[in-house]
Short mmCIF file of C-alpha atoms and ligand atoms in Angstrom, two decimals:
data_model
loop_
_atom_site.label_atom_id
_atom_site.label_comp_id
_atom_site.label_asym_id
_atom_site.label_seq_id
_atom_site.Cartn_x
_atom_site.Cartn_y
_atom_site.Cartn_z
CA MET A 302 -1.22 -32.14 19.45
CA ILE A 303 -3.25 -31.39 16.30
CA LYS A 304 -6.35 -30.74 18.36
CA GLU A 305 -4.46 -28.23 20.45
CA ILE A 306 -3.30 -26.36 17.34
CA LYS A 307 -6.84 -26.20 15.98
CA MET A 308 -8.10 -24.66 19.21
CA THR A 309 -5.79 -21.64 18.90
CA ILE A 310 -7.79 -18.66 17.68
CA PHE A 311 -5.83 -15.42 17.54
CA ASN A 312 -7.31 -12.11 18.54
CA ALA A 313 -6.72 -9.49 15.85
CA PRO A 314 -7.18 -6.37 18.03
CA ALA A 315 -4.70 -7.67 20.63
CA MET A 316 -2.10 -8.57 17.98
CA ARG A 317 -2.51 -5.19 16.32
CA ASP A 318 -1.74 -3.50 19.64
CA GLU A 319 1.46 -5.58 19.92
CA LEU A 320 2.53 -4.92 16.34
CA HIS A 321 1.81 -1.23 16.78
CA LYS A 322 4.67 -1.09 19.27
CA ILE A 323 7.24 -2.42 16.78
CA PRO A 324 6.81 -0.19 13.68
CA GLU A 325 9.46 -0.87 11.02
CA LEU A 326 10.10 0.65 7.60
CA GLY A 327 10.00 -1.23 4.29
CA PHE A 328 12.52 -4.09 3.99
CA GLU A 329 13.44 -3.54 7.65
CA GLU A 330 10.51 -5.55 9.05
CA VAL A 331 12.77 -7.83 11.08
CA LYS A 332 10.87 -7.84 14.37
CA THR A 333 7.53 -7.86 12.57
CA SER A 334 8.43 -10.85 10.41
CA GLU A 335 9.78 -12.60 13.48
CA TYR A 336 6.46 -11.94 15.21
CA VAL A 337 4.52 -13.26 12.20
CA ALA A 338 6.69 -16.36 11.84
CA SER A 339 6.34 -17.22 15.52
CA LYS A 340 2.55 -16.90 15.33
CA LEU A 341 2.42 -19.11 12.22
CA ALA A 342 4.65 -21.63 13.99
CA GLN A 343 2.22 -21.62 16.91
CA LEU A 344 -0.49 -22.62 14.45
CA GLY A 345 1.70 -25.32 12.92
CA ILE A 346 1.58 -23.61 9.52
CA GLU A 347 4.35 -24.28 6.96
CA THR A 348 6.31 -21.05 6.81
CA VAL A 349 8.83 -19.51 4.40
CA ARG A 350 10.93 -16.60 5.65
CA GLY A 351 12.79 -13.99 3.63
CA VAL A 352 10.16 -13.74 0.90
CA GLY A 353 11.00 -10.65 -1.16
CA GLY A 354 13.48 -9.62 1.54
CA THR A 355 11.71 -9.45 4.88
CA GLY A 356 8.38 -10.99 3.87
CA VAL A 357 6.84 -14.12 5.33
CA LEU A 358 4.72 -16.71 3.57
CA GLY A 359 2.44 -19.18 5.32
CA ILE A 360 1.20 -22.14 3.28
CA ILE A 361 -1.81 -24.32 4.09
CA ARG A 362 -2.26 -27.22 1.67
CA GLY A 363 -5.54 -29.00 1.07
CA GLU A 364 -5.69 -32.69 0.27
CA GLN A 365 -7.91 -32.31 -2.78
CA PRO A 366 -6.99 -30.45 -5.95
CA GLY A 367 -8.11 -26.85 -6.17
CA PRO A 368 -7.02 -23.28 -6.76
CA VAL A 369 -4.10 -21.47 -5.19
CA VAL A 370 -5.57 -18.61 -3.18
CA LEU A 371 -3.36 -15.81 -1.91
CA LEU A 372 -4.42 -13.66 1.05
CA ARG A 373 -2.12 -10.69 1.39
CA ALA A 374 -1.34 -8.25 4.19
CA ASP A 375 1.38 -5.61 4.21
CA MET A 376 3.63 -5.07 7.23
CA ASP A 377 5.56 -1.80 6.98
CA ALA A 378 5.24 1.50 8.85
CA LEU A 379 5.93 5.08 7.74
CA PRO A 380 8.78 7.47 8.57
CA PHE A 381 8.09 10.87 10.13
CA LYS A 382 10.76 13.50 10.68
CA ASN A 383 11.20 14.89 14.18
CA GLU A 384 12.17 18.50 14.77
CA ASP A 385 15.73 17.38 15.56
CA GLY A 386 15.97 15.66 12.19
CA THR A 387 15.68 12.12 13.51
CA ILE A 388 13.17 9.74 11.96
CA GLU A 389 10.33 8.26 13.92
CA ARG A 390 8.61 5.15 12.60
CA VAL A 391 4.83 5.09 12.97
CA HIS A 392 2.14 2.63 11.86
CA ALA A 393 0.17 5.48 10.31
CA CYS A 394 -1.36 3.43 7.47
CA GLY A 395 -2.75 0.60 9.57
CA HIS A 396 -0.49 -2.14 8.21
CA ASP A 397 -0.14 -3.42 11.78
CA GLY A 398 -3.89 -4.03 11.59
CA HIS A 399 -3.59 -5.82 8.25
CA THR A 400 -0.92 -8.17 9.58
CA ALA A 401 -3.05 -8.83 12.66
CA MET A 402 -6.14 -9.58 10.56
CA LEU A 403 -4.30 -12.05 8.35
CA LEU A 404 -2.79 -13.83 11.36
CA ALA A 405 -6.21 -14.07 13.00
CA ALA A 406 -7.68 -15.36 9.72
CA ALA A 407 -4.88 -17.93 9.53
CA SER A 408 -5.80 -19.20 12.99
CA GLU A 409 -9.39 -19.73 11.85
CA LEU A 410 -8.44 -21.33 8.55
CA VAL A 411 -6.03 -23.94 9.91
CA GLY A 412 -7.66 -27.33 9.56
CA LYS A 413 -10.36 -26.06 7.21
CA VAL A 414 -8.45 -26.01 3.93
CA ARG A 415 -9.55 -29.11 2.01
CA ARG A 416 -8.99 -28.08 -1.62
CA GLY A 417 -6.09 -26.38 -3.34
CA THR A 418 -3.55 -24.26 -1.50
CA LEU A 419 -3.92 -21.22 0.68
CA LYS A 420 -0.98 -18.82 0.68
CA LEU A 421 -0.79 -16.25 3.45
CA LEU A 422 1.51 -13.48 2.29
CA PHE A 423 2.89 -10.97 4.77
CA GLN A 424 4.42 -8.54 2.32
CA PRO A 425 7.22 -6.09 3.11
CA ALA A 426 7.68 -2.53 1.87
CA GLU A 427 4.29 -1.56 0.48
CA GLU A 428 4.82 2.11 1.31
CA THR A 429 7.98 2.27 -0.79
CA LEU A 430 6.05 0.51 -3.58
CA LYS A 431 8.85 -2.02 -3.93
CA GLY A 432 7.64 -4.89 -1.78
CA ALA A 433 5.17 -6.50 -4.21
CA LEU A 434 7.78 -6.44 -7.00
CA ALA A 435 10.28 -8.13 -4.68
CA VAL A 436 7.70 -10.78 -3.83
CA ILE A 437 7.03 -11.34 -7.55
CA ASP A 438 10.78 -11.85 -8.08
CA SER A 439 10.69 -14.56 -5.41
CA GLY A 440 8.25 -16.59 -7.54
CA VAL A 441 5.53 -16.74 -4.90
CA ILE A 442 2.90 -15.32 -7.26
CA ASP A 443 3.55 -17.64 -10.21
CA ASP A 444 1.04 -20.34 -9.22
CA VAL A 445 -1.59 -18.03 -7.71
CA ASP A 446 -5.12 -18.17 -9.18
CA ILE A 447 -6.94 -15.79 -6.83
CA ALA A 448 -5.45 -12.88 -4.86
CA LEU A 449 -7.27 -11.03 -2.12
CA GLY A 450 -6.02 -7.96 -0.27
CA LEU A 451 -7.55 -5.54 2.22
CA HIS A 452 -6.98 -2.17 3.89
CA VAL A 453 -8.46 -0.35 6.84
CA ARG A 454 -10.37 2.74 5.76
CA PRO A 455 -10.60 6.18 7.30
CA ILE A 456 -13.85 7.80 8.39
CA GLN A 457 -13.78 9.88 5.21
CA ASP A 458 -14.25 6.74 3.08
CA ILE A 459 -16.71 4.34 4.70
CA PRO A 460 -18.46 4.18 8.10
CA ALA A 461 -16.81 2.29 10.95
CA GLY A 462 -18.10 -1.25 11.26
CA THR A 463 -18.83 -1.58 7.54
CA CYS A 464 -16.74 -3.05 4.74
CA CYS A 465 -16.69 -2.16 1.06
CA ALA A 466 -16.10 -4.84 -1.55
CA ALA A 467 -13.61 -2.89 -3.64
CA ILE A 468 -11.15 -0.06 -3.28
CA HIS A 469 -10.57 1.40 -6.69
CA HIS A 470 -6.95 2.40 -6.35
CA VAL A 471 -5.53 4.71 -8.89
CA ALA A 472 -2.23 4.55 -10.74
CA SER A 473 0.44 6.39 -8.80
CA THR A 474 4.09 7.21 -8.82
CA PHE A 475 6.61 9.64 -7.40
CA VAL A 476 8.41 11.99 -9.74
CA GLU A 477 11.68 13.80 -9.20
CA ALA A 478 12.25 16.99 -11.13
CA VAL A 479 15.76 18.38 -11.34
CA ILE A 480 16.51 21.91 -12.45
CA GLN A 481 20.03 22.86 -13.38
CA GLY A 482 21.00 26.51 -13.09
CA ARG A 483 24.26 28.37 -12.52
CA SER A 484 25.60 29.71 -9.28
CA ALA A 485 26.73 33.31 -8.88
CA HIS A 486 27.25 35.94 -6.19
CA ALA A 487 23.83 37.08 -4.99
CA SER A 488 24.88 40.68 -5.61
CA ARG A 489 25.25 39.82 -9.31
CA PRO A 490 22.17 37.64 -9.93
CA HIS A 491 22.22 38.43 -13.68
CA LEU A 492 25.37 36.30 -13.97
CA GLY A 493 23.68 33.25 -12.51
CA VAL A 494 20.66 31.06 -13.24
CA ASN A 495 18.57 30.83 -10.09
CA ALA A 496 17.35 27.26 -9.70
CA ALA A 497 15.23 28.21 -6.65
CA GLU A 498 13.22 30.67 -8.74
CA ALA A 499 12.75 28.04 -11.44
CA ALA A 500 11.57 25.61 -8.77
CA ALA A 501 8.96 28.14 -7.66
CA LEU A 502 7.78 28.60 -11.27
CA PHE A 503 7.64 24.84 -11.72
CA THR A 504 5.56 24.47 -8.54
CA LEU A 505 3.00 26.91 -9.95
CA ALA A 506 3.05 25.10 -13.29
CA VAL A 507 2.34 21.78 -11.56
CA ALA A 508 -0.64 23.33 -9.80
CA ALA A 509 -1.89 24.58 -13.18
CA ILE A 510 -1.88 21.18 -14.90
CA LYS A 511 -5.34 20.29 -16.17
CA LEU A 512 -6.53 16.85 -17.27
CA ASN A 513 -9.88 15.34 -18.23
CA PRO A 514 -12.14 15.91 -15.18
CA ASN A 515 -14.13 12.77 -16.00
CA TYR A 516 -11.26 10.81 -14.50
CA ALA A 517 -9.81 11.15 -11.03
CA TRP A 518 -6.25 12.48 -11.03
CA SER A 519 -4.01 14.64 -8.92
CA CYS A 520 -0.45 15.85 -8.84
CA LYS A 521 1.14 17.99 -6.22
CA VAL A 522 4.62 19.10 -5.17
CA THR A 523 5.59 17.35 -1.94
CA GLY A 524 9.16 18.57 -1.52
CA ILE A 525 11.49 21.29 -2.72
CA ASP A 526 15.21 21.35 -2.14
CA ALA A 527 16.83 24.39 -3.72
CA MET A 528 19.24 25.45 -1.03
CA SER A 529 22.55 26.99 -1.95
CA SER A 530 25.40 26.65 0.50
CA ALA A 531 24.96 30.26 1.71
CA PRO A 532 22.21 32.88 1.50
CA ASN A 533 24.38 35.12 -0.71
CA ILE A 534 24.98 32.48 -3.36
CA ILE A 535 22.52 31.97 -6.24
CA PRO A 536 21.55 28.27 -6.07
CA ASP A 537 22.51 26.28 -9.14
CA LYS A 538 20.42 23.18 -8.53
CA ALA A 539 16.89 22.40 -7.40
CA ARG A 540 15.26 19.09 -6.72
CA ILE A 541 11.48 18.92 -6.55
CA LEU A 542 9.41 15.88 -5.59
CA ILE A 543 5.93 15.37 -6.97
CA ASP A 544 3.29 12.82 -5.98
CA VAL A 545 1.21 11.79 -9.00
CA ARG A 546 -2.04 9.79 -9.15
CA ALA A 547 -4.48 8.93 -11.95
CA ALA A 548 -7.55 6.71 -12.33
CA THR A 549 -6.23 5.21 -15.54
CA ASN A 550 -2.81 4.42 -16.87
CA GLU A 551 -3.52 6.61 -19.94
CA ILE A 552 -4.17 9.67 -17.75
CA MET A 553 -0.97 8.85 -15.88
CA ASP A 554 1.04 8.90 -19.13
CA GLU A 555 -0.47 12.26 -20.08
CA MET A 556 0.34 13.73 -16.68
CA LEU A 557 3.96 12.59 -16.82
CA ALA A 558 4.30 14.24 -20.22
CA LYS A 559 2.87 17.51 -18.85
CA LEU A 560 5.23 17.44 -15.88
CA ASP A 561 8.13 17.03 -18.27
CA ALA A 562 6.96 20.03 -20.30
CA ALA A 563 6.40 22.06 -17.12
CA VAL A 564 9.89 21.54 -15.74
CA LYS A 565 11.53 22.29 -19.08
CA GLY A 566 9.45 25.47 -19.43
CA ALA A 567 10.06 26.67 -15.87
CA ALA A 568 13.78 26.05 -16.13
CA ALA A 569 13.99 27.72 -19.56
CA ALA A 570 12.18 30.79 -18.20
CA VAL A 571 15.22 31.60 -16.05
CA GLY A 572 17.81 30.26 -18.46
CA GLY A 573 18.31 26.79 -17.01
CA THR A 574 17.46 23.24 -17.98
CA GLY A 575 15.12 20.77 -16.35
CA SER A 576 14.15 17.12 -16.47
CA VAL A 577 11.85 14.69 -14.70
CA ARG A 578 12.14 11.02 -13.90
CA THR A 579 9.90 8.59 -12.06
CA MET A 580 11.34 7.35 -8.80
CA GLY A 581 10.81 3.63 -9.11
CA ALA A 582 7.91 2.04 -10.92
CA VAL A 583 4.56 3.55 -11.85
CA ILE A 584 2.04 1.69 -9.71
CA PRO A 585 -0.79 0.38 -11.89
CA ALA A 586 -4.42 1.26 -11.29
CA ALA A 587 -6.68 -1.38 -9.70
CA ASP A 588 -7.84 -4.12 -12.06
CA TYR A 589 -10.40 -6.35 -10.40
CA ASP A 590 -12.45 -9.34 -11.48
CA GLU A 591 -16.12 -8.69 -10.93
CA ASP A 592 -16.92 -12.31 -10.00
CA ILE A 593 -14.45 -12.24 -7.10
CA VAL A 594 -15.53 -8.73 -6.07
CA GLU A 595 -19.13 -10.00 -6.06
CA GLU A 596 -18.07 -12.89 -3.83
CA VAL A 597 -16.50 -10.42 -1.41
CA ARG A 598 -19.71 -8.38 -1.52
CA GLN A 599 -21.76 -11.49 -0.70
CA SER A 600 -19.40 -12.43 2.13
CA ILE A 601 -19.68 -8.97 3.69
CA ARG A 602 -23.48 -9.21 3.59
CA LYS A 603 -23.40 -12.72 5.00
CA VAL A 604 -20.90 -12.41 7.84
CA LEU A 605 -21.51 -8.78 8.87
CA GLY A 606 -25.10 -8.21 7.78
CA PRO A 607 -26.67 -6.61 4.69
CA ASP A 608 -26.55 -3.12 6.19
CA LYS A 609 -22.79 -3.38 6.73
CA LEU A 610 -21.93 -3.38 3.03
CA ALA A 611 -20.54 0.07 2.21
CA THR A 612 -20.27 1.68 -1.19
CA ASP A 613 -16.94 1.06 -2.95
CA CYS A 614 -14.34 3.71 -2.31
CA ALA A 615 -11.44 5.07 -4.33
CA ALA A 616 -8.34 6.53 -2.78
CA GLY A 617 -4.63 5.93 -2.63
CA GLY A 618 -2.44 3.58 -4.58
CA GLU A 619 -1.35 0.00 -3.88
CA ASP A 620 1.51 -2.14 -5.09
CA PHE A 621 -0.82 -5.17 -4.70
CA HIS A 622 -1.88 -4.53 -8.32
CA PHE A 623 1.55 -5.57 -9.60
CA PHE A 624 0.51 -9.17 -8.91
CA LYS A 625 -2.18 -9.19 -11.60
CA ARG A 626 0.04 -7.20 -13.90
CA HIS A 627 2.70 -9.89 -13.50
CA LYS A 628 0.19 -12.68 -14.03
CA PRO A 629 -2.95 -11.34 -15.78
CA SER A 630 -4.89 -14.59 -15.24
CA ILE A 631 -4.97 -13.93 -11.49
CA LYS A 632 -8.46 -13.04 -10.32
CA ALA A 633 -8.00 -10.16 -7.92
CA ALA A 634 -10.10 -8.34 -5.37
CA TYR A 635 -9.23 -5.93 -2.58
CA PHE A 636 -11.73 -4.82 0.02
CA GLY A 637 -11.94 -2.03 2.59
CA VAL A 638 -12.48 -2.43 6.32
CA GLY A 639 -14.23 0.58 7.87
CA ALA A 640 -12.25 1.24 11.03
CA ALA A 641 -12.79 4.98 11.56
CA CYS A 642 -9.12 5.74 11.01
CA ALA A 643 -8.70 9.37 12.02
CA PRO A 644 -7.65 12.03 11.29
CA GLY A 645 -6.67 10.15 8.14
CA LEU A 646 -4.24 7.57 6.79
CA HIS A 647 -0.62 8.76 6.76
CA SER A 648 -1.29 11.27 9.54
CA ARG A 649 1.37 10.95 12.18
CA ASP A 650 -1.26 10.52 14.90
CA MET A 651 -3.52 8.24 12.86
CA HIS A 652 -5.55 6.04 15.17
CA PHE A 653 -8.48 3.67 14.95
CA ASP A 654 -10.41 1.27 17.13
CA SER A 655 -8.88 -2.19 16.71
CA LYS A 656 -12.21 -3.89 17.39
CA TRP A 657 -13.25 -3.32 13.77
CA LEU A 658 -10.45 -5.59 12.59
CA ASP A 659 -12.61 -8.58 13.48
CA ASN A 660 -14.83 -7.67 10.52
CA GLY A 661 -11.91 -7.97 8.12
CA VAL A 662 -10.98 -11.35 9.59
CA LYS A 663 -14.50 -12.69 9.05
CA VAL A 664 -14.59 -11.58 5.42
CA LEU A 665 -11.12 -12.97 4.68
CA VAL A 666 -12.06 -16.35 6.14
CA ASP A 667 -15.42 -16.53 4.36
CA VAL A 668 -14.06 -15.63 0.94
CA ALA A 669 -11.08 -17.99 1.29
CA LEU A 670 -13.27 -20.94 2.28
CA LYS A 671 -15.44 -20.45 -0.82
CA HIS A 672 -12.43 -21.62 -2.81
CA VAL A 673 -10.36 -23.86 -0.57
CA GLY A 674 -12.90 -25.01 2.07
ZN1 ZN B 1134 0.02 3.90 3.19
ZN1 ZN B 1135 -1.49 1.27 3.48
#
C-alpha cells in the first residue's frame, strides 16, 4: 500500500490543463479545492479542508525534529465582463499552474520528509487580496518557520525555461474615491454640482501625481461611475476606482495622502466634496530573507542549470507577504517561473506552455528538502 502511494508522481502540465477548465473566483474555489483534496488523498497526505474558507492544507510530518516549512500556491481565477454583462471566470494569472506545481511537488515529496513538518497550502482568494489574511486567521501560519511561494512569469519579465530567485513585489491597494455633488436639471447646470466633471478633474489629477522616481510606484484610475439616471440630469455622485502600487510602504503612504488631496481639490473645484478610502487592506511590499533567497538561487542553478537562473524581477503585488507581516520571524522567499505567459498576466486570453511548470516543481522540491529532507 505505502509503496504504491510512493510511486505516484503527478504531472504538473496535465493537472494544470484540468484545473484550467474549472476556473473559480476567490472564496468560491469549491471544485478546485475538491480537486486538490482528492489528489492529496491519492498521495495519502493528511489533509485539512476549509482553511481560510475554501483553502486546503496538506501536512507531511517528519519523524525527526525540524522546521515547519510552508509551500504555498494560490488557486483563484479572475472575472472578466462579457458584452452582455455576464461574468466569465478565467485563469488569467496562472494560479491553475501554481496549484498544479504544488500538487506535483507534493507527489515527489511524499516519503522524503524526515525532519520537521511540511505544510502544503493551497490558498484561496489571492486576487481579492483577502485569502492570505483568512488563512492567517485560521492559525495555519503560527508555527511556520520558512515560507516559500512562486508565480509563473510573463515573457516581459524573464525568459521561458528560466526561473528567478525573487520577485520583488510592491505594496499595493485599491482605492475608492467618492465625489458628492448636487443634482439639477441639465438645462440649469449652475444650480447643480456636476460630480462627473469632478471625476474627470480627479482623473487628470491622479495622472499628475509625482513621487520620488528612485522608487517604483504607479497609480491609475481603473473605473469611473458617474452616471445620473438620465442624460438631462446633472449627476450628483461619482465613484472612481484607483489601483495603487509602491516599492516601499512609505511611498504608499505618501501616495494615499496625495490621492486624498486630489479628490478633495477636484471636488472643491466644482463645488462638491470628495473623499478616498482603501478597499480592504494595503498589501505590504515583499520582505525576503537573503539566506532563503540564496538557497532558491542555488536550487535553480542545481536543478535547471546555471544558465537558467534569471535576474530577479519586480512586478505586481501579492498577499503572500501578509504571512511574514503576521509573523516577522518567518523566513520568506518567493520565486518566479519563466513560462512565457502572453500577452501578459491578467489578460483575458493569457496563455502559456504548461511544460515550463516542471521547472517550478523541481525548485520547490529541492528547496523544501534542504530543510525537511
Ligand atoms: Zn493576479
Ligand atoms: Zn497571480
